[in-house]
XYZ file of C-alpha atoms in Angstrom:
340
model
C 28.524 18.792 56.968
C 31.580 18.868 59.460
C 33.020 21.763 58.082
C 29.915 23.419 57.537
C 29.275 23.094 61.709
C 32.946 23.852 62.216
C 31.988 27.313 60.628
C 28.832 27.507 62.137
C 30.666 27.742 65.492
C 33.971 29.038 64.660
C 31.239 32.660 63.375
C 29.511 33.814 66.384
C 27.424 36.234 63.428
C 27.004 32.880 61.339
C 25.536 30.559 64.137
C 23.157 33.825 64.856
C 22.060 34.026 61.384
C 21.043 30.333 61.068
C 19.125 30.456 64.941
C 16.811 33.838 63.213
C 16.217 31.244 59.874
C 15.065 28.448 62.249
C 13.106 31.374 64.163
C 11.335 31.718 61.148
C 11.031 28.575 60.329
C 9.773 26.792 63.565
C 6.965 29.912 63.984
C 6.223 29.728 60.366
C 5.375 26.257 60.314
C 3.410 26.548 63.662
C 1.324 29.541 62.206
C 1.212 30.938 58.804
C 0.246 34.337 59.972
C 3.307 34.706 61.294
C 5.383 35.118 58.007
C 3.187 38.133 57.290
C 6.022 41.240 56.629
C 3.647 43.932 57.942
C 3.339 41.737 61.297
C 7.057 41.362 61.185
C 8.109 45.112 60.786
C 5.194 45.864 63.179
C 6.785 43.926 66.201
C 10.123 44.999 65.050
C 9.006 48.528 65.336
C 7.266 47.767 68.995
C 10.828 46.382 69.913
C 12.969 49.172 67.777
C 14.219 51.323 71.002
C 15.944 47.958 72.275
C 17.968 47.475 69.147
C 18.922 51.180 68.272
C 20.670 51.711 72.058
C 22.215 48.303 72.251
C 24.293 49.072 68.621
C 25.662 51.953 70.325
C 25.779 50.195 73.898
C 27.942 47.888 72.051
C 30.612 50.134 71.251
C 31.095 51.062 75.033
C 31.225 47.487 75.814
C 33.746 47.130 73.636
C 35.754 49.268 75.622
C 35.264 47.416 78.251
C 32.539 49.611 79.903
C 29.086 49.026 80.543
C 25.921 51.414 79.989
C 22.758 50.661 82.277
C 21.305 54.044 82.447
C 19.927 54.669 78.577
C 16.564 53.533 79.617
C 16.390 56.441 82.529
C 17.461 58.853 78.859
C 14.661 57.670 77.474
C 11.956 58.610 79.372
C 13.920 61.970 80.647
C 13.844 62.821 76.847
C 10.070 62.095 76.532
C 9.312 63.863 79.080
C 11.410 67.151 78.164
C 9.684 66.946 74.820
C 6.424 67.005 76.002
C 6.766 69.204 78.793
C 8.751 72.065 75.983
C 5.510 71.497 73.765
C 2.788 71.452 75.364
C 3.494 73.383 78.953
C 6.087 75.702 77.443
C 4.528 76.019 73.893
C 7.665 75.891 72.037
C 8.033 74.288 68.698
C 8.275 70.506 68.891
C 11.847 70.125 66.566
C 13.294 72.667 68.879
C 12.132 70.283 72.043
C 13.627 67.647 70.625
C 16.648 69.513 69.670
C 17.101 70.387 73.293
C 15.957 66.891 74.669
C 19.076 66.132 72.955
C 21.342 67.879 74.045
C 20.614 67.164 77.583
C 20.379 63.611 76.723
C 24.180 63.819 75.687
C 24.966 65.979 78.641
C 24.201 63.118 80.485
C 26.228 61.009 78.737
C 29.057 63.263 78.989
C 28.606 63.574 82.863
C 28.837 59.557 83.461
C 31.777 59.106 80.616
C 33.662 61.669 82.624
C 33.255 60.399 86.246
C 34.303 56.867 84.003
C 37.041 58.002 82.370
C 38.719 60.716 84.222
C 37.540 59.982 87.827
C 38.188 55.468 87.313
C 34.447 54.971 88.804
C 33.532 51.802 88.035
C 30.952 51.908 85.000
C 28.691 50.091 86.335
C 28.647 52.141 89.313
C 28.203 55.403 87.209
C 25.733 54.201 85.496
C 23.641 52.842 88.071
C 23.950 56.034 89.866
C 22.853 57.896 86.558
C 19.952 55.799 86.228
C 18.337 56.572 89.128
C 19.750 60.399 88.781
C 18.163 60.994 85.283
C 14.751 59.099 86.147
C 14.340 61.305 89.237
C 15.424 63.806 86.796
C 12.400 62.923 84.507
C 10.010 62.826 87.341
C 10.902 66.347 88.110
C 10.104 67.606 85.168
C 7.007 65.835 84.487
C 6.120 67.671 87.802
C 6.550 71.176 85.751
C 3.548 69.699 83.598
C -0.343 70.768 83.940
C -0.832 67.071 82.816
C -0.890 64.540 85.714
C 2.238 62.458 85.817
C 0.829 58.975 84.704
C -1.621 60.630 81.740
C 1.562 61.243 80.326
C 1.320 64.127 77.594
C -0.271 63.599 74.428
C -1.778 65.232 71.249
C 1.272 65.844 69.518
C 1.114 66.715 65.673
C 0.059 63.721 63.855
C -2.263 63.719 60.919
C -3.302 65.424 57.426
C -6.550 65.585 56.386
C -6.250 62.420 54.420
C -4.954 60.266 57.482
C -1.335 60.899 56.378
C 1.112 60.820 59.430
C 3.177 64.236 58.912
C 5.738 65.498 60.719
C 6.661 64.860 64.781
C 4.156 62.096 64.423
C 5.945 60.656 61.140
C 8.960 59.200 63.147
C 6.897 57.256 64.510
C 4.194 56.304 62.472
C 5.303 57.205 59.103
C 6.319 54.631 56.036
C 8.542 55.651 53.438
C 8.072 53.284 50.283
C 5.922 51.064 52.496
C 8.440 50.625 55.383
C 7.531 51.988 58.675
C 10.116 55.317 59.313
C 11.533 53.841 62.183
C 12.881 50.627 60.682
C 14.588 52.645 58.071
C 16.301 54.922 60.107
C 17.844 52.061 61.986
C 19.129 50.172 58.936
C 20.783 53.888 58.533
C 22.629 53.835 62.068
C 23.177 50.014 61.256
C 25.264 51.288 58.201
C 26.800 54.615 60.506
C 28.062 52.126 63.177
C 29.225 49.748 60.927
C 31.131 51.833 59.230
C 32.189 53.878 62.221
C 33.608 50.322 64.198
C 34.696 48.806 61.544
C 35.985 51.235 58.950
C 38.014 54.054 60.826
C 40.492 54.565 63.111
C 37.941 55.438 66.126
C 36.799 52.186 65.887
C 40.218 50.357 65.743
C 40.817 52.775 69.249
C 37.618 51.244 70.819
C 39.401 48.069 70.388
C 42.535 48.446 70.955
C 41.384 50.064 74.448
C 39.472 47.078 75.628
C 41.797 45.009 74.654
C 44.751 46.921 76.837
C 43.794 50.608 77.745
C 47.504 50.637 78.635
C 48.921 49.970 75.394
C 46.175 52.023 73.848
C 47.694 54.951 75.872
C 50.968 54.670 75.144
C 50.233 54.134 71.371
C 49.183 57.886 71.588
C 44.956 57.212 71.922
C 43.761 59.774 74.300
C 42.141 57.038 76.037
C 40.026 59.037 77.979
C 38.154 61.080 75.822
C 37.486 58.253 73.280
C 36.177 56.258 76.872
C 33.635 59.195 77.368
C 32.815 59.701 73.824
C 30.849 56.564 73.704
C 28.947 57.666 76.562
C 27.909 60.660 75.504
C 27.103 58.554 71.756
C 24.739 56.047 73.781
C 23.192 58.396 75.492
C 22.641 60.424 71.956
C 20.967 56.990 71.339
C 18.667 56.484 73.841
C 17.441 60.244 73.056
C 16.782 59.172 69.458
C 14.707 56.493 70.762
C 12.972 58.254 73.127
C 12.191 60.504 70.702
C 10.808 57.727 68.381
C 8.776 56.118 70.871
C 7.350 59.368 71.992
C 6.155 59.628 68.643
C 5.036 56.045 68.078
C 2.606 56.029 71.324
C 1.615 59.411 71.145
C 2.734 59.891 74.403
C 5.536 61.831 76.665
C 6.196 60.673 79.910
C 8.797 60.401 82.653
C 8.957 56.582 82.979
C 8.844 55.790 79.056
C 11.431 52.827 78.292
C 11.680 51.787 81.965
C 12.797 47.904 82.339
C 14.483 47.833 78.843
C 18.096 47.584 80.611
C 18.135 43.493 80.573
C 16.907 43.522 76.964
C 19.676 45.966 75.583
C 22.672 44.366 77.802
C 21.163 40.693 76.632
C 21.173 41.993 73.208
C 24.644 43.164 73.453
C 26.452 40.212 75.068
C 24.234 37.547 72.887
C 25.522 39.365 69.894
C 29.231 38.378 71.014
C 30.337 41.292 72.326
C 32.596 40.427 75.417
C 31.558 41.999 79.024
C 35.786 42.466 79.509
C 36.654 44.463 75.827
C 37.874 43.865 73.128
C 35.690 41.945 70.920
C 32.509 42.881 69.447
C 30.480 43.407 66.210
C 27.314 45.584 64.850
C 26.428 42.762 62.601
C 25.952 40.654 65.749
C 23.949 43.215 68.214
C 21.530 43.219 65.090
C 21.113 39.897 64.916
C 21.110 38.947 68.658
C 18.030 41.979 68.633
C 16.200 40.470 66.002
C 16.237 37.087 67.300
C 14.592 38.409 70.400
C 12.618 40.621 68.784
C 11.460 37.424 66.571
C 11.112 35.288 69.711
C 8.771 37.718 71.350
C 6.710 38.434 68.642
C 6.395 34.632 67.887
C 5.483 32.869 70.946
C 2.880 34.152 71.635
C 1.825 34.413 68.350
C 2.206 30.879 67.392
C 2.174 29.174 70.946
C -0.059 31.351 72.727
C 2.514 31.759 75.570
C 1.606 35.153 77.556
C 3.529 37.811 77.406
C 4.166 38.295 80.721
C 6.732 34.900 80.440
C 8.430 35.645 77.445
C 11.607 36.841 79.882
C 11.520 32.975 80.299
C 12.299 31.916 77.360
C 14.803 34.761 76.090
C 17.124 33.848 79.535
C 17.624 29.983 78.628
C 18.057 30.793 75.419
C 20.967 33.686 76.138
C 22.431 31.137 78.446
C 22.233 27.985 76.431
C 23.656 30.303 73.753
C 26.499 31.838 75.775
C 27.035 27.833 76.631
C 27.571 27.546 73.054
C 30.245 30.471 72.483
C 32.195 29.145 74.906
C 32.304 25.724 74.383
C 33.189 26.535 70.381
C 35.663 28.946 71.936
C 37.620 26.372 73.986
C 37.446 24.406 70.638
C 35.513 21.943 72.075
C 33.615 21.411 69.187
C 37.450 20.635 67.076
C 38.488 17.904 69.332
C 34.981 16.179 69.260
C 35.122 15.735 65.249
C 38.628 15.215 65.726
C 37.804 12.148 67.591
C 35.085 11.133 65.666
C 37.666 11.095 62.693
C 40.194 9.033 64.398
């Protein structure tokens, strides 16, 4: 039992894994309905955008940076899209094509002033937040539609009732799993192997652990530092582009007050706020866990959703009590004792 605690807390990923089992358990007991899978991958789904920026949020915090803008690239992508489609009347892939593109011009912009004018990040990306939401309101002013209709009637069904195309990212199932879920166990598997299995990744690490080092090892420090910008921002284009889809709806403040849920995400997941140490397999499990926790609560409790930020913030900081205590190998000495 000792060592199995000892391993418990020595694994940041393994203590996460057995808080989502007693997730499960705890709701499941308290209401059977809640161990229904389509209910699962439903709130999963409502709660995807959050966990699809915050695996690639992670890499920049890894460096040592720190990304609060991505929401404001979410709804500045929505927004594009609809405004291309329906105002514009230009094919829907090619809008998102181009919502794209902008999205990761954005990123580029704020990695640059980062890495190659030594802004602060979170400076940058506070200033790109508001930049890129005014952004989004100024083109939602381009629109015939009124601002907060938001633009709708995107492509969406067959005759049958089939979800097809635009309207398929977001609704979609392939082999009975909604679309969206499987194309983030895909960029699970991408960032996995892109942190973990080549020599970008080891770079990411090496520069938050000493960007000094880094450089004289030969890392062009700078561009790898704006590369994850511009890859986050990619990020929060893909899931502005997949909630666009889900709601059947474009508009300019879409994904506005997701920032505390990505960062929490993030930092629960073990990556540290200074560099240097960080893992995918965490981020997912830190966003399922409040994914779970939000979905179950009120569900199984019947506490309203407009407290649920309650809950999630003792729990971050009763877990983040937790890291460090097994990091100062607290939790050692105290069996040691017991043993002696």
């Amino acid at each position: 039992m000792k060592n199995l605690l000892k391993k418990v807390f020595k694994h940041w990923e393994v203590f996460l894994l057995v808080f989502l089992v007693l997730e499960f358990v705890v709701f499941g007991v308290a209401n059977p309905k809640f161990l229904r899978p389509k209910s699962i991958m439903n709130s999963i789904v409502n709660y995807i955008s959050v966990c699809i920026i915050s695996l690639f949020i992670t890499l920049v915090m890894i460096t040592g940076g720190i990304d609060i803008q991505a929401p404001s690239i979410i709804g500045l992508t929505s927004i594009i899209i609809g405004v291309l489609w329906s105002d514009a009347g230009m094919n829907i892939w090619l809008a998102v094509l181009i919502s794209a593109l902008v999205a990761a011009l954005c990123g580029l912009l704020s990695g640059f002033f980062i890495a190659y004018c030594g802004v602060q990040p979170m400076v940058v990306t506070l200033g790109g937040s508001f930049l890129y939401s005014g952004l989004a309101l100024l083109v939602s002013g381009m629109s015939a539609t009124p601002a907060y209709k938001g633009i709708s009637g995107f492509p969406a069904k067959t005759a049958d009732g089939a979800f097809v195309g635009f309207r398929f990212l977001g609704k979609g199932e392939i082999l009975g799993i909604p679309t969206q879920i499987v194309i983030y166990l895909l960029l699970i598997v991408l960032c996995m192997w892109i942190l973990h299995r080549t020599k970008y990744g080891e770079r990411l690490y090496l520069i938050g652990v000493n960007p000094q080092a880094a450089e004289y090892s030969g890392i062009n420090t700078r561009a790898t530092v704006m590369s994850t910008y511009v890859l986050s921002a990619f990020s929060a284009a893909l899931a502005g582009t997949l909630l666009t889809a889900n709601v059947n709806s474009a508009k300019y403040n879409l994904g506005s007050g997701y920032t505390l849920a990505i960062i929490t995400a993030v930092v629960l997941g073990g990556t540290l706020n200074t560099g240097g140490k960080g893992s995918i397999l965490g981020t997912v499990l830190a966003s399922l866990i409040i994914c779970i926790l939000r979905y179950g609560l009120p569900l199984c409790f019947g506490v309203s959703t407009q407290n649920l930020d309650l809950p999630v913030g003792i729990i971050l900081v009763l877990v983040v009590l937790g890291r460090e205590i097994a990091g100062q190998g607290m939790l050692a000495k105290w069996f040691k004792r017991r043993k002696s």
